Amino acid sequence: MKKVITYGTFDLLHIGHINILKRAKEYGDYLVVGLSTDEFNEKKRKNAYYPYEQRKTILEAIRYVDEVIPENSWDQKVQDIQDNDIDIFVMGDDWQGKFDFLNQHCEVIYLPRTVGISTTKTKSDLMG
Ligand code: C2G
């Protein structure tokens, strides 16, 4: 079984999130998502609208997602890859190059982001 992992906040779920999850899953048979906890979002200076438990439940309802684990820090990826027998790490290309060090542990793939949509844009559009 080929296992894939990706990470993110996945707040106010939108088509960009679905696209990356769908494409990540296409690289294997099992997709693990490292979901940023509310505490880690503070470190990322991201203020998620929905709390972790709701974002987790939402992700678990997506057909491409097989498992959701908490992302508590920047430094857990190697351990996650080892603990979960991950073969492929996938991220949007806004992170291009940032996780190349994981190449020693698994394949690293950056996929093009879905243009024109982001949670930040959604929030500002709604604010008028
Ligand atoms: N994404 C995308 N297209 C968009 C918006 C987001 O492909 N229009 C992708 C991002 O590239 C990322 C994933 O969706 O791979 C999740 O995006 P965020 O929830 O914004 O995650 P981020 O804050 O980038 O957290 O340790 C890694 C971090 O947790 C990543």
PDB file of C-alpha atoms and ligand atoms in Angstrom:
ATOM      1  CA  MET A   1       0.000   0.000   0.000  1.00  0.00           C
ATOM      2  CA  LYS A   2       1.430   3.377  -1.042  1.00  0.00           C
ATOM      3  CA  LYS A   3       0.859   6.015   1.641  1.00  0.00           C
ATOM      4  CA  VAL A   4       0.746   9.781   1.037  1.00  0.00           C
ATOM      5  CA  ILE A   5       0.825  12.621   3.549  1.00  0.00           C
ATOM      6  CA  THR A   6       0.005  16.307   3.299  1.00  0.00           C
ATOM      7  CA  TYR A   7      -0.371  19.077   5.877  1.00  0.00           C
ATOM      8  CA  GLY A   8      -2.434  22.190   6.345  1.00  0.00           C
ATOM      9  CA  THR A   9      -5.002  24.233   8.245  1.00  0.00           C
ATOM     10  CA  PHE A  10      -7.868  23.491   5.826  1.00  0.00           C
ATOM     11  CA  ASP A  11     -10.083  26.204   7.292  1.00  0.00           C
ATOM     12  CA  LEU A  12     -13.281  27.321   5.506  1.00  0.00           C
ATOM     13  CA  LEU A  13     -12.812  24.422   3.090  1.00  0.00           C
ATOM     14  CA  HIS A  14     -12.755  25.432  -0.576  1.00  0.00           C
ATOM     15  CA  ILE A  15     -12.038  23.943  -3.996  1.00  0.00           C
ATOM     16  CA  GLY A  16      -8.307  24.586  -3.643  1.00  0.00           C
ATOM     17  CA  HIS A  17      -8.226  22.289  -0.635  1.00  0.00           C
ATOM     18  CA  ILE A  18     -10.306  19.642  -2.381  1.00  0.00           C
ATOM     19  CA  ASN A  19      -8.066  19.801  -5.449  1.00  0.00           C
ATOM     20  CA  ILE A  20      -4.873  19.225  -3.491  1.00  0.00           C
ATOM     21  CA  LEU A  21      -6.413  16.397  -1.457  1.00  0.00           C
ATOM     22  CA  LYS A  22      -7.762  14.742  -4.620  1.00  0.00           C
ATOM     23  CA  ARG A  23      -4.448  15.043  -6.437  1.00  0.00           C
ATOM     24  CA  ALA A  24      -2.432  13.934  -3.408  1.00  0.00           C
ATOM     25  CA  LYS A  25      -4.560  10.803  -3.110  1.00  0.00           C
ATOM     26  CA  GLU A  26      -3.935   9.987  -6.792  1.00  0.00           C
ATOM     27  CA  TYR A  27      -0.279   9.325  -5.932  1.00  0.00           C
ATOM     28  CA  GLY A  28      -1.122   6.410  -3.635  1.00  0.00           C
ATOM     29  CA  ASP A  29      -3.740   4.302  -1.891  1.00  0.00           C
ATOM     30  CA  TYR A  30      -3.970   5.969   1.502  1.00  0.00           C
ATOM     31  CA  LEU A  31      -3.873   9.677   2.350  1.00  0.00           C
ATOM     32  CA  VAL A  32      -2.923  10.980   5.782  1.00  0.00           C
ATOM     33  CA  VAL A  33      -3.564  14.663   6.504  1.00  0.00           C
ATOM     34  CA  GLY A  34      -1.531  16.438   9.191  1.00  0.00           C
ATOM     35  CA  LEU A  35      -4.083  19.000  10.345  1.00  0.00           C
ATOM     36  CA  SER A  36      -2.773  22.113  12.080  1.00  0.00           C
ATOM     37  CA  THR A  37      -4.085  22.342  15.637  1.00  0.00           C
ATOM     38  CA  ASP A  38      -5.470  25.641  16.917  1.00  0.00           C
ATOM     39  CA  GLU A  39      -2.330  26.054  19.041  1.00  0.00           C
ATOM     40  CA  PHE A  40      -0.042  25.454  16.043  1.00  0.00           C
ATOM     41  CA  ASN A  41      -2.092  27.893  13.971  1.00  0.00           C
ATOM     42  CA  GLU A  42      -1.166  30.558  16.500  1.00  0.00           C
ATOM     43  CA  LYS A  43       2.506  29.794  15.803  1.00  0.00           C
ATOM     44  CA  LYS A  44       1.700  29.964  12.068  1.00  0.00           C
ATOM     45  CA  ARG A  45      -0.016  33.302  12.753  1.00  0.00           C
ATOM     46  CA  LYS A  46      -3.162  31.834  11.249  1.00  0.00           C
ATOM     47  CA  ASN A  47      -6.488  32.369  12.964  1.00  0.00           C
ATOM     48  CA  ALA A  48      -8.753  29.547  11.799  1.00  0.00           C
ATOM     49  CA  TYR A  49     -12.481  30.258  11.838  1.00  0.00           C
ATOM     50  CA  TYR A  50     -13.375  26.646  12.718  1.00  0.00           C
ATOM     51  CA  PRO A  51     -11.747  24.884  15.674  1.00  0.00           C
ATOM     52  CA  TYR A  52      -9.541  21.848  15.162  1.00  0.00           C
ATOM     53  CA  GLU A  53     -12.192  19.220  16.017  1.00  0.00           C
ATOM     54  CA  GLN A  54     -14.612  20.659  13.423  1.00  0.00           C
ATOM     55  CA  ARG A  55     -11.902  20.961  10.757  1.00  0.00           C
ATOM     56  CA  LYS A  56     -10.923  17.360  11.511  1.00  0.00           C
ATOM     57  CA  THR A  57     -14.499  16.063  11.202  1.00  0.00           C
ATOM     58  CA  ILE A  58     -14.918  17.945   7.925  1.00  0.00           C
ATOM     59  CA  LEU A  59     -11.696  16.478   6.481  1.00  0.00           C
ATOM     60  CA  GLU A  60     -12.641  12.960   7.612  1.00  0.00           C
ATOM     61  CA  ALA A  61     -15.849  13.286   5.577  1.00  0.00           C
ATOM     62  CA  ILE A  62     -13.889  13.799   2.350  1.00  0.00           C
ATOM     63  CA  ARG A  63     -13.615  10.663   0.197  1.00  0.00           C
ATOM     64  CA  TYR A  64      -9.906  11.289  -0.570  1.00  0.00           C
ATOM     65  CA  VAL A  65      -8.874  11.464   3.102  1.00  0.00           C
ATOM     66  CA  ASP A  66      -8.166   8.226   4.969  1.00  0.00           C
ATOM     67  CA  GLU A  67      -6.763   9.563   8.241  1.00  0.00           C
ATOM     68  CA  VAL A  68      -6.275  12.881   9.998  1.00  0.00           C
ATOM     69  CA  ILE A  69      -3.497  13.407  12.541  1.00  0.00           C
ATOM     70  CA  PRO A  70      -2.746  16.585  14.519  1.00  0.00           C
ATOM     71  CA  GLU A  71       0.017  18.893  13.353  1.00  0.00           C
ATOM     72  CA  ASN A  72       1.427  20.516  16.477  1.00  0.00           C
ATOM     73  CA  SER A  73       4.783  21.784  15.240  1.00  0.00           C
ATOM     74  CA  TRP A  74       7.003  22.442  12.210  1.00  0.00           C
ATOM     75  CA  ASP A  75       9.328  19.684  13.362  1.00  0.00           C
ATOM     76  CA  GLN A  76       7.162  16.574  13.390  1.00  0.00           C
ATOM     77  CA  LYS A  77       7.164  15.674   9.688  1.00  0.00           C
ATOM     78  CA  VAL A  78      10.110  13.232   9.738  1.00  0.00           C
ATOM     79  CA  GLN A  79       8.622  11.408  12.731  1.00  0.00           C
ATOM     80  CA  ASP A  80       5.175  11.374  11.094  1.00  0.00           C
ATOM     81  CA  ILE A  81       6.677   9.936   7.894  1.00  0.00           C
ATOM     82  CA  GLN A  82       8.430   7.188   9.862  1.00  0.00           C
ATOM     83  CA  ASP A  83       5.529   6.434  12.216  1.00  0.00           C
ATOM     84  CA  ASN A  84       3.014   6.218   9.374  1.00  0.00           C
ATOM     85  CA  ASP A  85       5.255   4.470   6.791  1.00  0.00           C
ATOM     86  CA  ILE A  86       4.728   7.324   4.367  1.00  0.00           C
ATOM     87  CA  ASP A  87       6.027   6.954   0.788  1.00  0.00           C
ATOM     88  CA  ILE A  88       5.123  10.377  -0.631  1.00  0.00           C
ATOM     89  CA  PHE A  89       4.870  13.877   0.868  1.00  0.00           C
ATOM     90  CA  VAL A  90       2.701  16.317  -1.101  1.00  0.00           C
ATOM     91  CA  MET A  91       2.237  20.074  -0.647  1.00  0.00           C
ATOM     92  CA  GLY A  92       1.020  22.976  -2.747  1.00  0.00           C
ATOM     93  CA  ASP A  93       3.802  24.766  -4.601  1.00  0.00           C
ATOM     94  CA  ASP A  94       3.495  27.850  -2.404  1.00  0.00           C
ATOM     95  CA  TRP A  95       5.798  25.669  -0.282  1.00  0.00           C
ATOM     96  CA  GLN A  96       8.106  24.846  -3.198  1.00  0.00           C
ATOM     97  CA  GLY A  97      11.519  23.837  -1.857  1.00  0.00           C
ATOM     98  CA  LYS A  98      10.648  24.318   1.810  1.00  0.00           C
ATOM     99  CA  PHE A  99      10.374  20.608   2.559  1.00  0.00           C
ATOM    100  CA  ASP A 100      13.067  19.206   0.237  1.00  0.00           C
ATOM    101  CA  PHE A 101      14.946  17.930   3.304  1.00  0.00           C
ATOM    102  CA  LEU A 102      12.269  15.241   3.582  1.00  0.00           C
ATOM    103  CA  ASN A 103      13.715  13.711   0.391  1.00  0.00           C
ATOM    104  CA  GLN A 104      15.876  11.443   2.584  1.00  0.00           C
ATOM    105  CA  HIS A 105      12.738   9.850   4.010  1.00  0.00           C
ATOM    106  CA  CYS A 106      10.175   9.836   1.199  1.00  0.00           C
ATOM    107  CA  GLU A 107       9.375  11.278  -2.217  1.00  0.00           C
ATOM    108  CA  VAL A 108       8.563  15.021  -2.049  1.00  0.00           C
ATOM    109  CA  ILE A 109       6.064  16.439  -4.530  1.00  0.00           C
ATOM    110  CA  TYR A 110       4.821  20.035  -4.855  1.00  0.00           C
ATOM    111  CA  LEU A 111       1.615  20.523  -6.808  1.00  0.00           C
ATOM    112  CA  PRO A 112       0.399  23.770  -8.407  1.00  0.00           C
ATOM    113  CA  ARG A 113      -1.982  25.706  -6.204  1.00  0.00           C
ATOM    114  CA  THR A 114      -5.530  26.361  -7.411  1.00  0.00           C
ATOM    115  CA  VAL A 115      -5.346  29.971  -8.565  1.00  0.00           C
ATOM    116  CA  GLY A 116      -7.730  32.682  -7.447  1.00  0.00           C
ATOM    117  CA  ILE A 117      -8.970  31.120  -4.233  1.00  0.00           C
ATOM    118  CA  SER A 118      -7.809  31.214  -0.646  1.00  0.00           C
ATOM    119  CA  THR A 119      -9.385  31.295   2.780  1.00  0.00           C
ATOM    120  CA  THR A 120      -7.966  34.791   3.250  1.00  0.00           C
ATOM    121  CA  LYS A 121      -9.657  35.954   0.026  1.00  0.00           C
ATOM    122  CA  THR A 122     -12.941  34.348   1.050  1.00  0.00           C
ATOM    123  CA  LYS A 123     -12.834  36.174   4.387  1.00  0.00           C
ATOM    124  CA  SER A 124     -12.043  39.540   2.800  1.00  0.00           C
ATOM    125  CA  ASP A 125     -14.698  39.111   0.101  1.00  0.00           C
ATOM    126  CA  LEU A 126     -17.277  38.367   2.777  1.00  0.00           C
ATOM    127  CA  MET A 127     -16.173  41.432   4.712  1.00  0.00           C
ATOM    128  CA  GLY A 128     -17.068  43.466   1.607  1.00  0.00           C
TER     129      GLY A 128
HETATM  130  N1  C2G B   1      -3.878  25.087  -1.460  1.00  0.00           N
HETATM  131  C1  C2G B   1      -3.989  24.987  -2.854  1.00  0.00           C
HETATM  132  N2  C2G B   1      -4.655  25.936  -3.536  1.00  0.00           N
HETATM  133  C2  C2G B   1      -5.225  26.982  -2.888  1.00  0.00           C
HETATM  134  C3  C2G B   1      -5.122  27.081  -1.483  1.00  0.00           C
HETATM  135  C4  C2G B   1      -4.443  26.117  -0.787  1.00  0.00           C
HETATM  136  O1  C2G B   1      -3.475  24.029  -3.458  1.00  0.00           O
HETATM  137  N3  C2G B   1      -5.888  27.915  -3.618  1.00  0.00           N
HETATM  138  C5  C2G B   1      -3.127  24.041  -0.755  1.00  0.00           C
HETATM  139  C6  C2G B   1      -1.899  24.589  -0.051  1.00  0.00           C
HETATM  140  O2  C2G B   1      -0.827  24.726  -0.975  1.00  0.00           O
HETATM  141  C7  C2G B   1      -1.636  23.506   0.989  1.00  0.00           C
HETATM  142  C8  C2G B   1      -3.054  23.003   1.319  1.00  0.00           C
HETATM  143  O3  C2G B   1      -3.916  23.493   0.258  1.00  0.00           O
HETATM  144  O4  C2G B   1      -0.866  22.449   0.407  1.00  0.00           O
HETATM  145  C9  C2G B   1      -3.559  23.510   2.640  1.00  0.00           C
HETATM  146  O5  C2G B   1      -3.493  24.929   2.616  1.00  0.00           O
HETATM  147  P1  C2G B   1      -3.566  25.708   4.028  1.00  0.00           P
HETATM  148  O6  C2G B   1      -4.701  25.181   4.825  1.00  0.00           O
HETATM  149  O7  C2G B   1      -3.441  27.156   3.738  1.00  0.00           O
HETATM  150  O8  C2G B   1      -2.232  25.166   4.718  1.00  0.00           O
HETATM  151  P2  C2G B   1      -0.938  25.996   5.138  1.00  0.00           P
HETATM  152  O9  C2G B   1      -1.301  27.126   6.012  1.00  0.00           O
HETATM  153  O10 C2G B   1      -0.172  26.224   3.902  1.00  0.00           O
HETATM  154  O11 C2G B   1      -0.218  24.936   6.121  1.00  0.00           O
HETATM  155  O12 C2G B   1       3.337  22.308   7.759  1.00  0.00           O
HETATM  156  C10 C2G B   1       2.676  22.779   6.610  1.00  0.00           C
HETATM  157  C11 C2G B   1       1.581  23.744   6.971  1.00  0.00           C
HETATM  158  O13 C2G B   1       0.700  23.183   7.938  1.00  0.00           O
HETATM  159  C12 C2G B   1       0.810  24.122   5.721  1.00  0.00           C
END
